[in-house]
Structure formats: C-alpha cells, structure tokens
Amino acid sequence: MPEQNETTSAKVALVTGGSRGIGRACVLRLAQDGYDVAFCYASQSEAAEVVRKEAAEYGTRILPLQADVASGDSVRALVKKVGEELGSIDTLVTSAGVVRDNPLLLMTDEQWQQTLDVNLTGTYNLCRAVVFEMLKRRSGSIVTLSSVAGVHGTPTQSNYAATKAGIIGFTKSLAKEVGQYGIRVNAVAPGFIETDMVADLDPDHKSRMIERVPLGRMGKADEVAELVAFLASDKAAYITASVVQIDGGIVV
Ligand code: NAP
C-alpha cells in the first residue's frame, strides 16, 4: 500500500485518458495498489463510468472527470477539482493521446496541430499544473507516455512521432529540473499495444507489424500499466529521467 499523505488516507494519482486503453489499465492498476485515483477523458463518459465502477471494486476513491488536456484552462480546472475532492496529487500519469496518421504530403495542418495539442501540449499542461504542489511537498512521481515511434520514427506518423520524441526531451529535462526536490519523472515508450488506438489498422498491416515483434504478439494495456505503476511507486525510487521501452523487442 502507498504511504498516507497529510490530506487523505491514501496517495492520490491523476491519470489522463483513463476511460480507455492504457490509461484505463493504469487507473485499475493504481487503484489495486491502494491509490485514490482521479482520471480524465475527452468525451466518452459512459466508458469512464464503467472504469469508475471497475476501479472502485478495489475500495479506494475513484473520480472520473471530463477535461481537454489540450486546453490549459481545462487542465487547471481539472487539477483544482482533484485537489478539492481527493487532496494533493502524488502521482501523475499522462496517457491521453491521439493519432492522426497521414503521409507528410497529404497531412493537413489540422492533423498536425491536433496531434501536437493533445499529445505534447497536453503533457506540458498537466505537468505544469501539478508540479508546483509537488515542489512544495518535495515529493511526487510523474510518468509520461511516449512511444517507440518517438524513439525510432514511423512512416505516416511524422506528427505523432514528433510529439512522442518531444515528450522524451520534455520528460528528461523536467526530471533534471525537479530531481533535487524529490520529484521523479520518467517516460514509458510502448510498442504495438492492443487498444482502440490501433483497432482500425488494416489486418494485413497488423500482421506485418506482429511479424516484427520477436515475442510474436501485440502487447496488452495491463502489461504497460504494470510498468507505469512500478515507475510511479517507491520501488523505483532511484529511477528518473529514464525512457523505458515496452515493445516485445519490436524491430523498427
Ligand atoms: P486510446 O485507447 O485511443 O485512448 C485514448 C484516451 O485518451 C481516451 O481515454 C480518450 O478519451 C483520451 N483523450 C484523447 N484526447 C483527449 C483530450 N484532448 N483530452 C483528454 N483526454 C483525451 O489510446 P491508448 O492506445 O490507450 O494510448 C494511450 C497512450 O499510449 C497514448 O499517449 C498513446 O500515444 C500511447 N501509446 C499507445 C500505443 C498503442 O499501441 N496503443 C503505443 C505507444 C504509445 P475518450 O475515451 O473520452 O475519447
């Protein structure tokens, strides 16, 4: 069980994009670890309610909230609400993300901008909004979601890969800035994980992707959440500014 903080009976985690996929798995995993968990979603309130019910089975407080991570105002309101309802945030997981794939020649300005706004600016907005309280308390852990696309690049994903590479630079820089105040910041870079984000891929393309994975399958959201929960916890007390790949050894 996480240690208690001064305002609540359990540590408090905020997960973005918690209604589905990797974010959902993180909400469940952190609740299982005894955290009170707030999570945000963009629009799918029914999916969020299902996650709330599932996570509440672990006996901690679960708080779903609609928010647009791309908007600074929305994120500040989100963090304020979490503070009022659950207490100061000990752990932040930034999982909200979108893909808008297209070859560069066909990419629209909107596809480029939306991807940057949600993935990269969204990560900045969240970290910016929580870090002051963490600095005051001289503790906290942040886990950002990058991608193997950000490490190696992927055709038709120049926008997405730029955001995921940007998240790596952002994460390492922030970790170096706040490590002296007891705050750890790490990135997880998943490979090919079975979620809605990849559900619409053409089956042939999917098979070709799986052929490049030495472990011979897609990853599961639960497997990513296990790593996120470890990095967020005191078990990872000496790990910061790291990018941990979880990709079945994918050859890119
Ligand atoms: P997903 O299943 O598509 O879920 C995306 C989540 O983000 C949903 O909860 C969605 O809310 C939320 N979201 C989207 N835009 C938002 C916004 N503007 N404000 C707030 N929430 C927003 O995605 P996933 O596959 O779990 O991916 C999670 C993270 O892992 C992403 O950052 C992704 O880039 C990264 N990743 C995924 C893979 C993969 O293979 N799946 C690989 C590498 C990295 P709604 O439900 O309301 O729409």
Coordinates of N, CA, C and O in Angstrom, one line a residue, residues 148 152-155 192 205-217 247-252:
V148 N 7.5 4.0 -29.1 CA 8.6 3.6 -29.9 C 8.7 4.5 -31.2 O 9.8 4.7 -31.7
H152 N 12.2 5.8 -32.7 CA 12.7 5.3 -34.0 C 12.0 5.9 -35.2 O 12.6 5.8 -36.3
G153 N 10.9 6.6 -35.0 CA 10.1 7.1 -36.2 C 9.3 6.0 -36.8 O 9.6 4.8 -36.8
T154 N 8.2 6.4 -37.4 CA 7.3 5.5 -38.1 C 6.7 6.2 -39.4 O 6.3 7.4 -39.2
P155 N 6.7 5.6 -40.5 CA 6.2 6.2 -41.7 C 4.7 6.5 -41.5 O 4.0 5.8 -40.8
F192 N 3.6 -1.9 -29.8 CA 2.4 -2.1 -30.5 C 1.4 -2.8 -29.5 O 1.5 -4.0 -29.2
H205 N -1.7 -5.1 -42.4 CA -0.7 -4.2 -41.8 C -0.4 -4.7 -40.4 O 0.8 -4.7 -39.9
K206 N -1.4 -5.1 -39.7 CA -1.3 -5.6 -38.3 C -0.4 -6.8 -38.3 O 0.5 -6.9 -37.5
S207 N -0.7 -7.8 -39.2 CA 0.1 -9.0 -39.3 C 1.5 -8.7 -39.5 O 2.4 -9.3 -38.9
R208 N 1.8 -7.8 -40.4 CA 3.2 -7.4 -40.8 C 3.9 -6.8 -39.5 O 5.0 -7.0 -39.3
M209 N 3.1 -6.0 -38.8 CA 3.7 -5.4 -37.6 C 4.0 -6.5 -36.5 O 5.1 -6.5 -35.9
I210 N 3.1 -7.5 -36.4 CA 3.4 -8.5 -35.4 C 4.6 -9.4 -35.8 O 5.3 -9.8 -34.9
E211 N 4.8 -9.5 -37.1 CA 5.9 -10.3 -37.6 C 7.2 -9.7 -37.1 O 8.3 -10.3 -37.0
R212 N 7.2 -8.4 -36.9 CA 8.4 -7.7 -36.5 C 8.7 -7.7 -35.0 O 9.6 -7.1 -34.4
V213 N 7.7 -8.4 -34.3 CA 7.8 -8.4 -32.8 C 8.4 -9.8 -32.4 O 7.7 -10.8 -32.6
P214 N 9.6 -9.9 -31.9 CA 10.2 -11.2 -31.5 C 9.3 -12.0 -30.6 O 9.3 -13.2 -30.7
L215 N 8.6 -11.3 -29.7 CA 7.7 -12.1 -28.8 C 6.4 -12.6 -29.5 O 5.6 -13.2 -28.9
G216 N 6.2 -12.1 -30.8 CA 5.2 -12.7 -31.6 C 3.8 -12.3 -31.4 O 2.8 -13.0 -31.8
R217 N 3.6 -11.2 -30.7 CA 2.2 -10.8 -30.4 C 2.2 -9.3 -30.0 O 3.2 -8.7 -29.8
D247 N 7.9 -3.2 -25.6 CA 7.6 -3.4 -27.0 C 7.8 -4.8 -27.6 O 7.8 -5.0 -28.8
G248 N 8.0 -5.8 -26.7 CA 8.2 -7.1 -27.2 C 9.4 -7.3 -28.0 O 9.6 -8.3 -28.8
G249 N 10.3 -6.3 -27.9 CA 11.6 -6.4 -28.7 C 11.4 -5.9 -30.2 O 12.2 -6.2 -31.0
I250 N 10.3 -5.2 -30.5 CA 10.0 -4.9 -31.9 C 11.2 -4.3 -32.6 O 12.0 -3.6 -32.1
V251 N 11.3 -4.8 -33.9 CA 12.4 -4.4 -34.7 C 11.9 -3.3 -35.6 O 10.9 -3.5 -36.4
V252 N 12.4 -2.1 -35.5 CA 11.9 -1.0 -36.2 C 12.9 -0.4 -37.2 O 14.1 -0.6 -37.0

